[in-house]
mmCIF file of C-alpha atoms in Angstrom:
data_model
loop_
_atom_site.group_PDB
_atom_site.id
_atom_site.type_symbol
_atom_site.label_atom_id
_atom_site.label_comp_id
_atom_site.label_asym_id
_atom_site.label_seq_id
_atom_site.Cartn_x
_atom_site.Cartn_y
_atom_site.Cartn_z
ATOM 1 C CA MET A 1 124.773 69.971 140.077
ATOM 2 C CA ILE A 2 123.900 67.332 142.677
ATOM 3 C CA GLN A 3 125.864 69.127 145.382
ATOM 4 C CA LYS A 4 124.240 72.455 144.467
ATOM 5 C CA ARG A 5 120.769 70.857 144.626
ATOM 6 C CA LEU A 6 121.462 69.379 148.073
ATOM 7 C CA LEU A 7 122.800 72.685 149.381
ATOM 8 C CA ASP A 8 119.694 74.435 148.023
ATOM 9 C CA LEU A 9 117.438 71.949 149.865
ATOM 10 C CA SER A 10 119.303 72.652 153.090
ATOM 11 C CA ARG A 11 118.959 76.416 152.611
ATOM 12 C CA MET A 12 115.251 76.060 151.834
ATOM 13 C CA ALA A 13 114.670 74.027 154.995
ATOM 14 C CA ASP A 14 116.504 76.652 157.050
ATOM 15 C CA ARG A 15 114.700 79.581 155.420
ATOM 16 C CA LYS A 16 111.186 78.121 155.653
ATOM 17 C CA GLY A 17 111.614 76.263 158.941
ATOM 18 C CA ILE A 18 110.394 72.982 157.438
ATOM 19 C CA THR A 19 112.008 69.612 156.713
ATOM 20 C CA THR A 20 112.908 69.056 153.061
ATOM 21 C CA PHE A 21 113.863 65.780 151.386
ATOM 22 C CA SER A 22 116.141 64.743 148.560
ATOM 23 C CA ASN A 23 115.399 62.016 146.031
ATOM 24 C CA PHE A 24 116.989 58.603 146.522
ATOM 25 C CA LEU A 25 120.766 58.874 146.147
ATOM 26 C CA ASN A 26 123.126 56.140 145.000
ATOM 27 C CA LEU A 27 126.580 55.501 146.438
ATOM 28 C CA ASN A 28 128.363 57.996 144.179
ATOM 29 C CA GLU A 29 125.792 60.697 144.959
ATOM 30 C CA LEU A 30 126.027 60.014 148.689
ATOM 31 C CA ASN A 31 129.779 60.463 148.394
ATOM 32 C CA LEU A 32 129.201 63.883 146.774
ATOM 33 C CA PHE A 33 126.882 64.774 149.650
ATOM 34 C CA HIS A 34 129.483 63.860 152.277
ATOM 35 C CA GLN A 35 131.970 66.145 150.518
ATOM 36 C CA VAL A 36 129.748 69.177 151.223
ATOM 37 C CA SER A 37 127.890 68.034 154.360
ATOM 38 C CA ALA A 38 129.911 70.452 156.511
ATOM 39 C CA ASP A 39 128.491 73.350 154.466
ATOM 40 C CA MET A 40 124.862 72.439 155.142
ATOM 41 C CA GLN A 41 122.841 75.068 156.994
ATOM 42 C CA THR A 42 120.692 72.455 158.727
ATOM 43 C CA SER A 43 121.001 69.134 160.470
ATOM 44 C CA TYR A 44 120.267 66.050 158.392
ATOM 45 C CA GLN A 45 119.326 62.395 158.593
ATOM 46 C CA LEU A 46 119.475 59.597 156.023
ATOM 47 C CA SER A 47 117.084 56.737 155.404
ATOM 48 C CA GLY A 48 116.299 54.274 152.662
ATOM 49 C CA GLY A 49 113.264 52.758 154.356
ATOM 50 C CA TYR A 50 115.084 49.995 156.241
ATOM 51 C CA GLU A 51 118.286 49.572 158.221
ATOM 52 C CA PHE A 52 120.736 48.391 155.553
ATOM 53 C CA ALA A 53 119.390 50.321 152.562
ATOM 54 C CA GLU A 54 121.949 51.234 149.903
ATOM 55 C CA ARG A 55 119.956 53.948 148.117
ATOM 56 C CA GLN A 56 118.970 56.621 150.630
ATOM 57 C CA MET A 57 117.069 59.877 150.970
ATOM 58 C CA ILE A 58 118.357 62.808 152.981
ATOM 59 C CA ALA A 59 116.089 64.791 155.296
ATOM 60 C CA PHE A 60 117.296 68.364 155.899
ATOM 61 C CA ILE A 61 116.003 69.422 159.311
ATOM 62 C CA PRO A 62 116.125 73.069 160.477
ATOM 63 C CA ASP A 63 117.764 73.469 163.864
ATOM 64 C CA ALA A 64 114.544 74.796 165.436
ATOM 65 C CA LEU A 65 112.934 71.408 164.761
ATOM 66 C CA TYR A 66 116.001 69.215 165.232
ATOM 67 C CA TYR A 67 116.628 70.420 168.785
ATOM 68 C CA SER A 68 112.953 70.515 169.796
ATOM 69 C CA ASP A 69 111.940 67.867 172.356
ATOM 70 C CA LYS A 70 108.483 67.712 170.741
ATOM 71 C CA GLN A 71 109.773 67.047 167.212
ATOM 72 C CA PRO A 72 109.410 63.384 166.206
ATOM 73 C CA GLU A 73 111.772 61.631 163.813
ATOM 74 C CA PRO A 74 111.314 62.961 160.260
ATOM 75 C CA ALA A 75 108.628 61.043 158.378
ATOM 76 C CA PHE A 76 110.459 60.182 155.175
ATOM 77 C CA PRO A 77 108.102 60.105 152.158
ATOM 78 C CA ILE A 78 109.012 56.499 151.386
ATOM 79 C CA ALA A 79 106.434 53.886 150.428
ATOM 80 C CA VAL A 80 107.078 50.137 150.586
ATOM 81 C CA LEU A 81 105.298 48.123 147.883
ATOM 82 C CA ARG A 82 105.084 44.350 147.609
ATOM 83 C CA PHE A 83 104.439 42.802 144.197
ATOM 84 C CA PHE A 84 103.845 39.090 143.647
ATOM 85 C CA PRO A 85 102.721 36.786 140.783
ATOM 86 C CA LEU A 86 99.035 36.428 140.031
ATOM 87 C CA HIS A 87 99.585 32.781 139.077
ATOM 88 C CA LEU A 88 102.429 31.281 141.047
ATOM 89 C CA LYS A 89 102.480 28.132 138.903
ATOM 90 C CA PHE A 90 103.457 30.113 135.784
ATOM 91 C CA ALA A 91 105.759 32.645 137.467
ATOM 92 C CA GLU A 92 109.322 33.096 136.207
ATOM 93 C CA ASP A 93 112.346 33.555 138.425
ATOM 94 C CA LEU A 94 112.759 37.313 138.172
ATOM 95 C CA SER A 95 115.923 39.223 138.966
ATOM 96 C CA HIS A 96 116.604 42.704 140.313
ATOM 97 C CA ARG A 97 117.396 43.764 136.731
ATOM 98 C CA ASP A 98 114.025 42.451 135.502
ATOM 99 C CA VAL A 99 112.084 44.447 138.109
ATOM 100 C CA LEU A 100 114.131 47.614 137.554
ATOM 101 C CA GLY A 101 113.714 47.289 133.785
ATOM 102 C CA ALA A 102 109.932 47.063 134.144
ATOM 103 C CA LEU A 103 109.932 50.215 136.294
ATOM 104 C CA MET A 104 112.090 52.117 133.808
ATOM 105 C CA HIS A 105 109.744 50.999 131.004
ATOM 106 C CA LEU A 106 106.969 52.855 132.836
ATOM 107 C CA GLY A 107 108.980 56.062 132.503
ATOM 108 C CA VAL A 108 109.818 56.317 136.213
ATOM 109 C CA GLU A 109 112.999 58.236 137.034
ATOM 110 C CA ARG A 110 115.602 56.089 138.782
ATOM 111 C CA SER A 111 116.034 58.717 141.502
ATOM 112 C CA ARG A 112 112.435 58.102 142.629
ATOM 113 C CA ILE A 113 113.087 54.411 143.273
ATOM 114 C CA GLY A 114 115.041 53.159 146.267
ATOM 115 C CA ASP A 115 116.221 49.618 146.870
ATOM 116 C CA ILE A 116 114.569 46.639 145.201
ATOM 117 C CA LYS A 117 114.635 43.400 147.183
ATOM 118 C CA ILE A 118 113.755 39.972 145.798
ATOM 119 C CA GLU A 119 112.552 37.520 148.445
ATOM 120 C CA GLY A 120 111.323 34.343 146.816
ATOM 121 C CA GLN A 121 108.311 35.353 144.709
ATOM 122 C CA ASN A 122 107.951 38.680 146.522
ATOM 123 C CA TYR A 123 109.351 41.776 144.817
ATOM 124 C CA ILE A 124 109.749 44.558 147.376
ATOM 125 C CA ILE A 125 110.096 48.070 145.975
ATOM 126 C CA PHE A 126 110.971 51.150 148.032
ATOM 127 C CA CYS A 127 109.825 54.295 146.240
ATOM 128 C CA GLU A 128 108.838 57.902 146.767
ATOM 129 C CA GLU A 129 105.361 58.216 148.226
ATOM 130 C CA GLY A 130 104.305 60.413 145.306
ATOM 131 C CA ILE A 131 104.594 57.594 142.748
ATOM 132 C CA ALA A 132 103.330 54.695 144.876
ATOM 133 C CA GLU A 133 99.754 54.671 143.535
ATOM 134 C CA TYR A 134 100.975 55.012 139.959
ATOM 135 C CA LEU A 135 103.182 51.945 140.354
ATOM 136 C CA LEU A 136 100.383 49.928 141.963
ATOM 137 C CA ASP A 137 98.052 50.842 139.088
ATOM 138 C CA SER A 138 100.565 50.468 136.244
ATOM 139 C CA LEU A 139 102.996 47.680 137.083
ATOM 140 C CA GLY A 140 101.068 44.584 136.059
ATOM 141 C CA GLN A 141 103.677 42.511 134.265
ATOM 142 C CA ILE A 142 107.404 41.788 134.515
ATOM 143 C CA ARG A 143 108.743 39.889 131.501
ATOM 144 C CA HIS A 144 106.034 37.243 130.920
ATOM 145 C CA THR A 145 104.872 37.093 134.547
ATOM 146 C CA MET A 146 101.595 38.779 135.451
ATOM 147 C CA ILE A 147 101.822 40.432 138.866
ATOM 148 C CA THR A 148 99.781 42.428 141.328
ATOM 149 C CA GLY A 149 100.857 44.683 144.156
ATOM 150 C CA GLU A 150 99.922 46.099 147.517
ATOM 151 C CA ARG A 151 101.268 48.486 150.076
ATOM 152 C CA ALA A 152 103.167 46.917 152.910
ATOM 153 C CA VAL A 153 101.570 48.069 156.154
ATOM 154 C CA SER A 154 104.014 50.282 158.009
ATOM 155 C CA GLY A 155 106.144 48.200 160.348
ATOM 156 C CA SER A 156 104.594 44.897 159.263
ATOM 157 C CA TYR A 157 107.163 43.952 156.643
ATOM 158 C CA GLN A 158 110.737 43.617 157.777
ATOM 159 C CA ILE A 159 113.602 43.327 155.299
ATOM 160 C CA GLU A 160 116.089 40.730 156.479
ATOM 161 C CA GLN A 161 119.533 41.575 155.174
ATOM 162 C CA LYS A 162 121.526 38.394 154.609
ATOM 163 C CA PHE A 163 125.278 38.226 155.108
ATOM 164 C CA GLU A 164 128.084 35.848 154.244
ATOM 165 C CA GLN A 165 130.787 35.467 156.879
ATOM 166 C CA ILE A 166 134.337 35.933 155.536
ATOM 167 C CA GLU A 167 137.589 35.301 157.395
ATOM 168 C CA GLY A 168 141.172 35.722 156.281
ATOM 169 C CA ILE A 169 144.720 36.652 157.159
ATOM 170 C CA ILE A 170 146.294 39.903 155.960
ATOM 171 C CA ALA A 171 149.378 41.955 156.709
ATOM 172 C CA SER A 172 147.531 44.921 158.265
ATOM 173 C CA ASN A 173 144.160 46.648 158.442
ATOM 174 C CA ARG A 174 145.198 49.161 155.776
ATOM 175 C CA LEU A 175 142.585 49.718 153.099
ATOM 176 C CA ASP A 176 144.788 48.490 150.251
ATOM 177 C CA SER A 177 145.505 45.265 152.128
ATOM 178 C CA ILE A 178 141.801 44.606 152.761
ATOM 179 C CA VAL A 179 140.845 45.450 149.152
ATOM 180 C CA ALA A 180 143.537 43.070 147.870
ATOM 181 C CA PHE A 181 142.173 40.292 150.088
ATOM 182 C CA LEU A 182 138.537 40.850 149.045
ATOM 183 C CA THR A 183 139.214 41.163 145.309
ATOM 184 C CA GLY A 184 142.034 38.649 144.945
ATOM 185 C CA LYS A 185 144.154 41.315 143.267
ATOM 186 C CA SER A 186 147.732 42.337 143.978
ATOM 187 C CA ARG A 187 148.535 45.173 146.370
ATOM 188 C CA SER A 188 149.518 47.485 143.479
ATOM 189 C CA GLN A 189 146.297 46.679 141.581
ATOM 190 C CA SER A 190 144.311 47.424 144.741
ATOM 191 C CA VAL A 191 146.045 50.788 145.098
ATOM 192 C CA ARG A 192 145.023 51.642 141.533
ATOM 193 C CA MET A 193 141.416 50.704 142.307
ATOM 194 C CA ILE A 194 141.448 52.983 145.351
ATOM 195 C CA GLN A 195 142.983 55.871 143.428
ATOM 196 C CA SER A 196 140.425 55.347 140.628
ATOM 197 C CA GLN A 197 137.623 56.103 143.129
ATOM 198 C CA LYS A 198 136.237 52.563 143.044
ATOM 199 C CA VAL A 199 136.416 52.021 146.806
ATOM 200 C CA PHE A 200 134.081 53.602 149.366
ATOM 201 C CA VAL A 201 134.275 53.538 153.156
ATOM 202 C CA ASN A 202 131.091 54.532 154.979
ATOM 203 C CA GLU A 203 129.618 55.927 151.729
ATOM 204 C CA ALA A 204 132.586 58.198 151.024
ATOM 205 C CA VAL A 205 135.375 57.682 148.501
ATOM 206 C CA ARG A 206 138.719 56.940 150.120
ATOM 207 C CA LEU A 207 141.796 57.779 148.077
ATOM 208 C CA GLU A 208 144.368 56.993 150.788
ATOM 209 C CA ASN A 209 145.539 53.415 150.387
ATOM 210 C CA ALA A 210 147.110 53.598 153.869
ATOM 211 C CA PHE A 211 143.747 54.418 155.500
ATOM 212 C CA GLU A 212 143.288 52.122 158.517
ATOM 213 C CA CYS A 213 139.876 50.460 158.656
ATOM 214 C CA ARG A 214 138.107 50.227 161.988
ATOM 215 C CA GLU A 215 135.577 47.763 163.310
ATOM 216 C CA GLY A 216 132.118 48.567 161.918
ATOM 217 C CA ASP A 217 133.374 50.346 158.790
ATOM 218 C CA ILE A 218 131.283 49.597 155.687
ATOM 219 C CA ILE A 219 133.502 48.974 152.665
ATOM 220 C CA SER A 220 132.044 49.030 149.148
ATOM 221 C CA ILE A 221 134.169 47.989 146.161
ATOM 222 C CA ARG A 222 132.667 48.678 142.759
ATOM 223 C CA GLY A 223 132.145 45.371 140.989
ATOM 224 C CA PHE A 224 132.998 43.289 144.066
ATOM 225 C CA GLY A 225 130.270 44.023 146.604
ATOM 226 C CA LYS A 226 129.699 45.586 149.987
ATOM 227 C CA TYR A 227 131.178 44.462 153.308
ATOM 228 C CA ILE A 228 131.164 45.228 157.031
ATOM 229 C CA TYR A 229 134.639 45.078 158.546
ATOM 230 C CA LYS A 230 134.324 43.250 161.865
ATOM 231 C CA GLY A 231 137.895 43.813 162.934
ATOM 232 C CA SER A 232 140.703 41.505 163.859
ATOM 233 C CA GLY A 233 140.517 38.348 165.946
ATOM 234 C CA GLY A 234 144.169 38.293 166.927
ATOM 235 C CA GLU A 235 147.478 37.717 165.202
ATOM 236 C CA THR A 236 149.326 34.771 163.723
ATOM 237 C CA LYS A 237 152.751 33.751 164.970
ATOM 238 C CA LYS A 238 154.232 35.845 162.166
ATOM 239 C CA GLY A 239 152.334 38.954 163.287
ATOM 240 C CA ARG A 240 149.716 38.950 160.533
ATOM 241 C CA LEU A 241 146.120 39.895 161.337
ATOM 242 C CA LYS A 242 143.230 37.439 161.434
ATOM 243 C CA ILE A 243 140.292 39.471 160.159
ATOM 244 C CA GLN A 244 136.543 38.952 159.852
ATOM 245 C CA LEU A 245 134.090 40.608 157.481
ATOM 246 C CA LYS A 246 130.412 40.234 156.603
ATOM 247 C CA LYS A 247 129.469 40.456 152.949
ATOM 248 C CA TYR A 248 126.035 41.743 151.913
ATOM 249 C CA VAL A 249 124.250 39.068 149.830
#
């Protein structure tokens, strides 16, 4: 159903000569999109509102617009909202789950909400433009903390993605070897994880345990996090690879 909906949006953009947009898609849904992206009748771009966004919208752009020198980048209908406690002294330490739960309690569909970032006592919510005013009017409390919100002025609020540097030594840059290193599991257990569709490379499921990762590949392992493979920094005397990765935190 998701693939059919995305194909329909591409056909509509081509037929009407206008840019159409999907809802926010999670990692599994983005994988489904990549499976049929070659069948799209238009060009496309992805955005989640900032550089390292996990949940992303797709803009389907008809070729007449995509190849026009006068056509600007598609204006994704994404609003950035900043919520913060009314009384800092009495504010609780709220988690991503707390903020998401409060949004779901308002009856908002998950597909209309993008990433949620917690930065100190600031709760940054990326959402569809069409529900931004409703959230600003309705979201006044998370757990026992009274909050208020405002729109972040376009370009004035930058999300800083934090990373943890990871280094290690593995036999090769094969996907199963890297997954085993990152999860602490055996090679055979890592192969089962890959074949169970729990490992994504650049937003697409990879079922080949012998797939060779390249510098810049983004590896997501369900239950273990998301990483950027930075490549190898040489070999040991025994011919094993010294690798570096950056983990999203």
